[in-house]
């Protein structure tokens, strides 16, 4: 049947078969990190099916340990760089064990002019020690908290970019991830959630982050 429809269909089906058989967690994501296609190994780490991962952000599944790594990747992609980008990550696997590893993102596209997708691969390096597991994950990174504090004080996106040393696209990237993580519809909701979660100190002006314990 495939041969009747043409060699393109045959090669596409063979590629999909190879993709599914790769033992390492691997996914195709859009340039914002949302999963378009995942193999069974990637889905198994999250205790779901490949279709169940579609539309989810890979950086919410595999949490970066350094926000600056993600910002460097976003900046490189905006500049059209096509290198491989590694990120140190942690995640809670389906078997209940917290693991750590390295996520690499390779820009791929149908042309040399712009990257249209990311080939994401996760290399498992081991389990997180019990002592490290006791430290709760912060609800927002230092970069995200800085942006939220500026927005709460009435700053525009451009001003937030200048004061944090990010680009406007970088600020929007962090806000987009926060909106997805906190299920916030707009920036007003983001700021409200930041106060509700104890990320920003209540009753303080100008807005500032809650001091670390």
PDB file of C-alpha atoms in Angstrom:
ATOM      1  CA  UNK A   1       0.000   0.000   0.000  1.00  0.00           C
ATOM      2  CA  UNK A   2       2.789   2.417   0.889  1.00  0.00           C
ATOM      3  CA  UNK A   3       4.721   1.478  -2.239  1.00  0.00           C
ATOM      4  CA  UNK A   4       1.708   2.401  -4.356  1.00  0.00           C
ATOM      5  CA  UNK A   5       1.545   5.827  -2.734  1.00  0.00           C
ATOM      6  CA  UNK A   6       5.214   6.565  -3.366  1.00  0.00           C
ATOM      7  CA  UNK A   7       8.684   6.243  -1.898  1.00  0.00           C
ATOM      8  CA  UNK A   8       8.189   9.373   0.229  1.00  0.00           C
ATOM      9  CA  UNK A   9       5.547   7.629   2.316  1.00  0.00           C
ATOM     10  CA  UNK A  10       7.743   4.558   2.749  1.00  0.00           C
ATOM     11  CA  UNK A  11      10.736   6.574   3.970  1.00  0.00           C
ATOM     12  CA  UNK A  12       8.532   8.639   6.275  1.00  0.00           C
ATOM     13  CA  UNK A  13       7.083   5.491   7.830  1.00  0.00           C
ATOM     14  CA  UNK A  14      10.549   3.987   8.226  1.00  0.00           C
ATOM     15  CA  UNK A  15      11.796   7.173   9.887  1.00  0.00           C
ATOM     16  CA  UNK A  16       8.877   7.089  12.325  1.00  0.00           C
ATOM     17  CA  UNK A  17       9.609   3.444  13.119  1.00  0.00           C
ATOM     18  CA  UNK A  18      13.258   4.261  13.858  1.00  0.00           C
ATOM     19  CA  UNK A  19      12.211   7.292  15.922  1.00  0.00           C
ATOM     20  CA  UNK A  20       9.947   5.122  18.092  1.00  0.00           C
ATOM     21  CA  UNK A  21      12.684   2.509  18.584  1.00  0.00           C
ATOM     22  CA  UNK A  22      15.353   4.916  19.859  1.00  0.00           C
ATOM     23  CA  UNK A  23      15.950   3.856  23.499  1.00  0.00           C
ATOM     24  CA  UNK A  24      16.795   7.365  24.721  1.00  0.00           C
ATOM     25  CA  UNK A  25      14.038   9.934  25.449  1.00  0.00           C
ATOM     26  CA  UNK A  26      13.706  12.082  22.344  1.00  0.00           C
ATOM     27  CA  UNK A  27      11.162  14.566  21.029  1.00  0.00           C
ATOM     28  CA  UNK A  28      10.520  17.072  18.275  1.00  0.00           C
ATOM     29  CA  UNK A  29       9.504  20.461  19.721  1.00  0.00           C
ATOM     30  CA  UNK A  30       8.626  23.831  18.283  1.00  0.00           C
ATOM     31  CA  UNK A  31      11.006  26.740  18.871  1.00  0.00           C
ATOM     32  CA  UNK A  32       9.217  27.530  22.150  1.00  0.00           C
ATOM     33  CA  UNK A  33       9.814  24.028  23.517  1.00  0.00           C
ATOM     34  CA  UNK A  34       6.284  22.632  23.098  1.00  0.00           C
ATOM     35  CA  UNK A  35       6.281  18.950  22.194  1.00  0.00           C
ATOM     36  CA  UNK A  36       5.088  18.135  18.680  1.00  0.00           C
ATOM     37  CA  UNK A  37       6.193  14.505  18.599  1.00  0.00           C
ATOM     38  CA  UNK A  38       7.712  12.258  21.286  1.00  0.00           C
ATOM     39  CA  UNK A  39       8.997   8.700  21.271  1.00  0.00           C
ATOM     40  CA  UNK A  40       7.852   6.061  23.792  1.00  0.00           C
ATOM     41  CA  UNK A  41      11.047   6.434  25.853  1.00  0.00           C
ATOM     42  CA  UNK A  42      10.327  10.148  26.378  1.00  0.00           C
ATOM     43  CA  UNK A  43       6.709   9.423  27.301  1.00  0.00           C
ATOM     44  CA  UNK A  44       7.751   6.673  29.729  1.00  0.00           C
ATOM     45  CA  UNK A  45       9.786   9.148  31.789  1.00  0.00           C
ATOM     46  CA  UNK A  46       6.558  11.097  32.411  1.00  0.00           C
ATOM     47  CA  UNK A  47       4.291   8.086  32.833  1.00  0.00           C
ATOM     48  CA  UNK A  48       2.155   8.866  29.812  1.00  0.00           C
ATOM     49  CA  UNK A  49       1.884   8.126  26.098  1.00  0.00           C
ATOM     50  CA  UNK A  50       3.609   9.967  23.241  1.00  0.00           C
ATOM     51  CA  UNK A  51       0.307  11.608  22.313  1.00  0.00           C
ATOM     52  CA  UNK A  52      -0.150  12.630  25.948  1.00  0.00           C
ATOM     53  CA  UNK A  53       3.013  14.753  25.760  1.00  0.00           C
ATOM     54  CA  UNK A  54       1.898  16.665  22.689  1.00  0.00           C
ATOM     55  CA  UNK A  55       1.494  20.374  23.428  1.00  0.00           C
ATOM     56  CA  UNK A  56       3.350  20.245  26.759  1.00  0.00           C
ATOM     57  CA  UNK A  57       6.532  22.268  27.254  1.00  0.00           C
ATOM     58  CA  UNK A  58       9.622  20.108  27.485  1.00  0.00           C
ATOM     59  CA  UNK A  59      11.216  22.495  30.029  1.00  0.00           C
ATOM     60  CA  UNK A  60       8.273  21.973  32.376  1.00  0.00           C
ATOM     61  CA  UNK A  61       8.759  18.203  32.126  1.00  0.00           C
ATOM     62  CA  UNK A  62      12.553  18.389  32.496  1.00  0.00           C
ATOM     63  CA  UNK A  63      13.323  21.348  34.754  1.00  0.00           C
ATOM     64  CA  UNK A  64      16.470  23.354  33.938  1.00  0.00           C
ATOM     65  CA  UNK A  65      18.881  23.823  36.838  1.00  0.00           C
ATOM     66  CA  UNK A  66      20.170  27.152  35.511  1.00  0.00           C
ATOM     67  CA  UNK A  67      17.790  29.678  33.983  1.00  0.00           C
ATOM     68  CA  UNK A  68      20.717  31.411  32.289  1.00  0.00           C
ATOM     69  CA  UNK A  69      21.293  28.314  30.150  1.00  0.00           C
ATOM     70  CA  UNK A  70      17.770  28.599  28.723  1.00  0.00           C
ATOM     71  CA  UNK A  71      18.144  32.314  28.036  1.00  0.00           C
ATOM     72  CA  UNK A  72      21.414  31.711  26.182  1.00  0.00           C
ATOM     73  CA  UNK A  73      19.708  29.125  23.996  1.00  0.00           C
ATOM     74  CA  UNK A  74      16.777  31.433  23.244  1.00  0.00           C
ATOM     75  CA  UNK A  75      19.185  34.228  22.323  1.00  0.00           C
ATOM     76  CA  UNK A  76      21.238  31.917  20.093  1.00  0.00           C
ATOM     77  CA  UNK A  77      18.143  30.724  18.260  1.00  0.00           C
ATOM     78  CA  UNK A  78      16.999  34.301  17.687  1.00  0.00           C
ATOM     79  CA  UNK A  79      20.403  35.020  16.120  1.00  0.00           C
ATOM     80  CA  UNK A  80      20.067  32.007  13.846  1.00  0.00           C
ATOM     81  CA  UNK A  81      22.827  29.941  15.439  1.00  0.00           C
ATOM     82  CA  UNK A  82      22.470  26.238  14.756  1.00  0.00           C
ATOM     83  CA  UNK A  83      24.698  24.596  17.360  1.00  0.00           C
ATOM     84  CA  UNK A  84      23.760  21.877  19.842  1.00  0.00           C
ATOM     85  CA  UNK A  85      22.689  23.345  23.179  1.00  0.00           C
ATOM     86  CA  UNK A  86      23.015  21.317  26.430  1.00  0.00           C
ATOM     87  CA  UNK A  87      20.947  22.067  29.553  1.00  0.00           C
ATOM     88  CA  UNK A  88      21.311  20.441  32.980  1.00  0.00           C
ATOM     89  CA  UNK A  89      17.866  19.196  34.055  1.00  0.00           C
ATOM     90  CA  UNK A  90      16.018  17.343  36.799  1.00  0.00           C
ATOM     91  CA  UNK A  91      12.661  15.616  36.670  1.00  0.00           C
ATOM     92  CA  UNK A  92      10.353  13.350  38.619  1.00  0.00           C
ATOM     93  CA  UNK A  93      10.207  10.081  36.692  1.00  0.00           C
ATOM     94  CA  UNK A  94       7.112   7.912  36.452  1.00  0.00           C
ATOM     95  CA  UNK A  95       8.639   5.383  38.884  1.00  0.00           C
ATOM     96  CA  UNK A  96       8.694   8.038  41.613  1.00  0.00           C
ATOM     97  CA  UNK A  97      12.450   8.606  41.465  1.00  0.00           C
ATOM     98  CA  UNK A  98      13.862  12.078  40.895  1.00  0.00           C
ATOM     99  CA  UNK A  99      16.517  11.935  38.206  1.00  0.00           C
ATOM    100  CA  UNK A 100      19.049  14.331  36.775  1.00  0.00           C
ATOM    101  CA  UNK A 101      20.584  14.460  33.351  1.00  0.00           C
ATOM    102  CA  UNK A 102      21.401  16.541  30.328  1.00  0.00           C
ATOM    103  CA  UNK A 103      18.927  17.783  27.753  1.00  0.00           C
ATOM    104  CA  UNK A 104      20.287  18.763  24.365  1.00  0.00           C
ATOM    105  CA  UNK A 105      18.415  20.771  21.746  1.00  0.00           C
ATOM    106  CA  UNK A 106      19.414  20.732  18.086  1.00  0.00           C
ATOM    107  CA  UNK A 107      17.722  23.296  15.811  1.00  0.00           C
ATOM    108  CA  UNK A 108      16.321  21.712  12.661  1.00  0.00           C
ATOM    109  CA  UNK A 109      14.464  23.179   9.705  1.00  0.00           C
ATOM    110  CA  UNK A 110      13.510  22.667   6.103  1.00  0.00           C
ATOM    111  CA  UNK A 111      15.708  25.597   5.049  1.00  0.00           C
ATOM    112  CA  UNK A 112      18.957  27.269   6.070  1.00  0.00           C
ATOM    113  CA  UNK A 113      17.230  30.579   6.797  1.00  0.00           C
ATOM    114  CA  UNK A 114      15.308  29.845   9.979  1.00  0.00           C
ATOM    115  CA  UNK A 115      14.938  27.136  12.592  1.00  0.00           C
ATOM    116  CA  UNK A 116      11.430  25.719  12.626  1.00  0.00           C
ATOM    117  CA  UNK A 117      11.822  23.010  15.265  1.00  0.00           C
ATOM    118  CA  UNK A 118      14.085  21.554  17.927  1.00  0.00           C
ATOM    119  CA  UNK A 119      15.276  17.968  18.155  1.00  0.00           C
ATOM    120  CA  UNK A 120      15.408  17.382  21.921  1.00  0.00           C
ATOM    121  CA  UNK A 121      17.214  14.443  23.504  1.00  0.00           C
ATOM    122  CA  UNK A 122      17.528  13.628  27.214  1.00  0.00           C
ATOM    123  CA  UNK A 123      20.502  11.722  28.610  1.00  0.00           C
ATOM    124  CA  UNK A 124      19.857  10.233  32.049  1.00  0.00           C
ATOM    125  CA  UNK A 125      22.883  10.674  34.326  1.00  0.00           C
ATOM    126  CA  UNK A 126      21.521   9.255  37.575  1.00  0.00           C
ATOM    127  CA  UNK A 127      19.253   9.782  40.554  1.00  0.00           C
ATOM    128  CA  UNK A 128      19.151  12.912  42.692  1.00  0.00           C
ATOM    129  CA  UNK A 129      20.511  12.244  46.222  1.00  0.00           C
ATOM    130  CA  UNK A 130      17.909  12.159  48.983  1.00  0.00           C
ATOM    131  CA  UNK A 131      19.348  15.266  50.664  1.00  0.00           C
ATOM    132  CA  UNK A 132      18.871  17.249  47.472  1.00  0.00           C
ATOM    133  CA  UNK A 133      15.305  15.972  47.086  1.00  0.00           C
ATOM    134  CA  UNK A 134      14.360  17.587  50.396  1.00  0.00           C
ATOM    135  CA  UNK A 135      14.921  21.053  48.933  1.00  0.00           C
ATOM    136  CA  UNK A 136      11.663  22.147  47.273  1.00  0.00           C
ATOM    137  CA  UNK A 137      11.755  23.485  43.746  1.00  0.00           C
ATOM    138  CA  UNK A 138      11.231  27.275  43.745  1.00  0.00           C
ATOM    139  CA  UNK A 139       7.977  28.409  42.055  1.00  0.00           C
ATOM    140  CA  UNK A 140       9.962  30.843  39.894  1.00  0.00           C
ATOM    141  CA  UNK A 141      13.584  31.316  38.872  1.00  0.00           C
ATOM    142  CA  UNK A 142      15.640  34.350  39.900  1.00  0.00           C
ATOM    143  CA  UNK A 143      15.245  35.840  36.409  1.00  0.00           C
ATOM    144  CA  UNK A 144      11.476  35.308  36.493  1.00  0.00           C
ATOM    145  CA  UNK A 145      11.178  36.872  39.955  1.00  0.00           C
ATOM    146  CA  UNK A 146      13.124  39.933  38.799  1.00  0.00           C
ATOM    147  CA  UNK A 147      10.784  40.391  35.837  1.00  0.00           C
ATOM    148  CA  UNK A 148       7.683  39.945  37.994  1.00  0.00           C
ATOM    149  CA  UNK A 149       8.898  42.533  40.507  1.00  0.00           C
ATOM    150  CA  UNK A 150       9.427  45.065  37.730  1.00  0.00           C
ATOM    151  CA  UNK A 151       6.018  44.377  36.184  1.00  0.00           C
ATOM    152  CA  UNK A 152       4.357  44.679  39.591  1.00  0.00           C
ATOM    153  CA  UNK A 153       5.945  48.130  39.868  1.00  0.00           C
ATOM    154  CA  UNK A 154       4.473  49.183  36.534  1.00  0.00           C
ATOM    155  CA  UNK A 155       7.458  48.575  34.250  1.00  0.00           C
ATOM    156  CA  UNK A 156       6.939  47.975  30.552  1.00  0.00           C
ATOM    157  CA  UNK A 157       8.418  44.967  28.787  1.00  0.00           C
ATOM    158  CA  UNK A 158      11.138  47.185  27.302  1.00  0.00           C
ATOM    159  CA  UNK A 159      12.111  48.575  30.690  1.00  0.00           C
ATOM    160  CA  UNK A 160      12.093  45.097  32.259  1.00  0.00           C
ATOM    161  CA  UNK A 161      14.433  43.974  29.494  1.00  0.00           C
ATOM    162  CA  UNK A 162      16.826  46.872  30.101  1.00  0.00           C
ATOM    163  CA  UNK A 163      16.929  46.433  33.870  1.00  0.00           C
ATOM    164  CA  UNK A 164      17.377  42.652  33.793  1.00  0.00           C
ATOM    165  CA  UNK A 165      19.891  42.660  30.941  1.00  0.00           C
ATOM    166  CA  UNK A 166      17.610  40.513  28.769  1.00  0.00           C
ATOM    167  CA  UNK A 167      16.144  41.163  25.366  1.00  0.00           C
ATOM    168  CA  UNK A 168      12.440  41.954  24.953  1.00  0.00           C
ATOM    169  CA  UNK A 169      12.034  38.479  23.443  1.00  0.00           C
ATOM    170  CA  UNK A 170      13.808  37.035  26.470  1.00  0.00           C
ATOM    171  CA  UNK A 171      11.378  38.753  28.862  1.00  0.00           C
ATOM    172  CA  UNK A 172       8.401  37.565  26.817  1.00  0.00           C
ATOM    173  CA  UNK A 173       9.825  34.045  26.822  1.00  0.00           C
ATOM    174  CA  UNK A 174       9.969  33.951  30.625  1.00  0.00           C
ATOM    175  CA  UNK A 175       6.467  35.424  30.922  1.00  0.00           C
ATOM    176  CA  UNK A 176       5.094  32.866  28.504  1.00  0.00           C
ATOM    177  CA  UNK A 177       6.583  30.000  30.518  1.00  0.00           C
ATOM    178  CA  UNK A 178       5.236  31.450  33.757  1.00  0.00           C
ATOM    179  CA  UNK A 179       1.779  31.854  32.225  1.00  0.00           C
ATOM    180  CA  UNK A 180       1.745  28.197  31.229  1.00  0.00           C
ATOM    181  CA  UNK A 181       3.135  27.013  34.569  1.00  0.00           C
ATOM    182  CA  UNK A 182       0.740  29.084  36.681  1.00  0.00           C
ATOM    183  CA  UNK A 183      -2.210  28.924  34.266  1.00  0.00           C
ATOM    184  CA  UNK A 184      -2.393  32.730  34.170  1.00  0.00           C
ATOM    185  CA  UNK A 185      -4.296  34.481  31.381  1.00  0.00           C
ATOM    186  CA  UNK A 186      -2.417  37.801  31.485  1.00  0.00           C
ATOM    187  CA  UNK A 187       0.269  39.784  33.295  1.00  0.00           C
ATOM    188  CA  UNK A 188      -2.121  41.037  35.957  1.00  0.00           C
ATOM    189  CA  UNK A 189      -2.850  37.429  36.906  1.00  0.00           C
ATOM    190  CA  UNK A 190       0.849  36.622  36.879  1.00  0.00           C
ATOM    191  CA  UNK A 191       1.602  39.368  39.381  1.00  0.00           C
ATOM    192  CA  UNK A 192      -1.356  38.310  41.555  1.00  0.00           C
ATOM    193  CA  UNK A 193      -0.125  34.694  41.547  1.00  0.00           C
ATOM    194  CA  UNK A 194       3.372  35.859  42.454  1.00  0.00           C
ATOM    195  CA  UNK A 195       2.030  37.477  45.618  1.00  0.00           C
ATOM    196  CA  UNK A 196      -0.255  34.522  46.383  1.00  0.00           C
ATOM    197  CA  UNK A 197       2.629  32.051  46.045  1.00  0.00           C
ATOM    198  CA  UNK A 198       4.920  34.154  48.229  1.00  0.00           C
ATOM    199  CA  UNK A 199       7.291  34.947  45.382  1.00  0.00           C
ATOM    200  CA  UNK A 200       6.899  38.713  45.886  1.00  0.00           C
ATOM    201  CA  UNK A 201       6.863  40.274  49.362  1.00  0.00           C
ATOM    202  CA  UNK A 202       3.457  41.612  50.408  1.00  0.00           C
ATOM    203  CA  UNK A 203       3.150  45.192  51.652  1.00  0.00           C
ATOM    204  CA  UNK A 204       6.517  46.275  50.268  1.00  0.00           C
ATOM    205  CA  UNK A 205       7.134  49.060  47.745  1.00  0.00           C
ATOM    206  CA  UNK A 206       8.747  48.965  45.331  1.00  0.00           C
ATOM    207  CA  UNK A 207       7.859  45.298  44.747  1.00  0.00           C
ATOM    208  CA  UNK A 208      10.634  42.926  45.711  1.00  0.00           C
ATOM    209  CA  UNK A 209      11.263  39.219  45.994  1.00  0.00           C
ATOM    210  CA  UNK A 210      10.677  37.376  49.259  1.00  0.00           C
ATOM    211  CA  UNK A 211      14.115  36.812  50.849  1.00  0.00           C
ATOM    212  CA  UNK A 212      15.412  33.245  50.631  1.00  0.00           C
ATOM    213  CA  UNK A 213      15.194  31.342  53.955  1.00  0.00           C
TER     214      UNK A 213
END
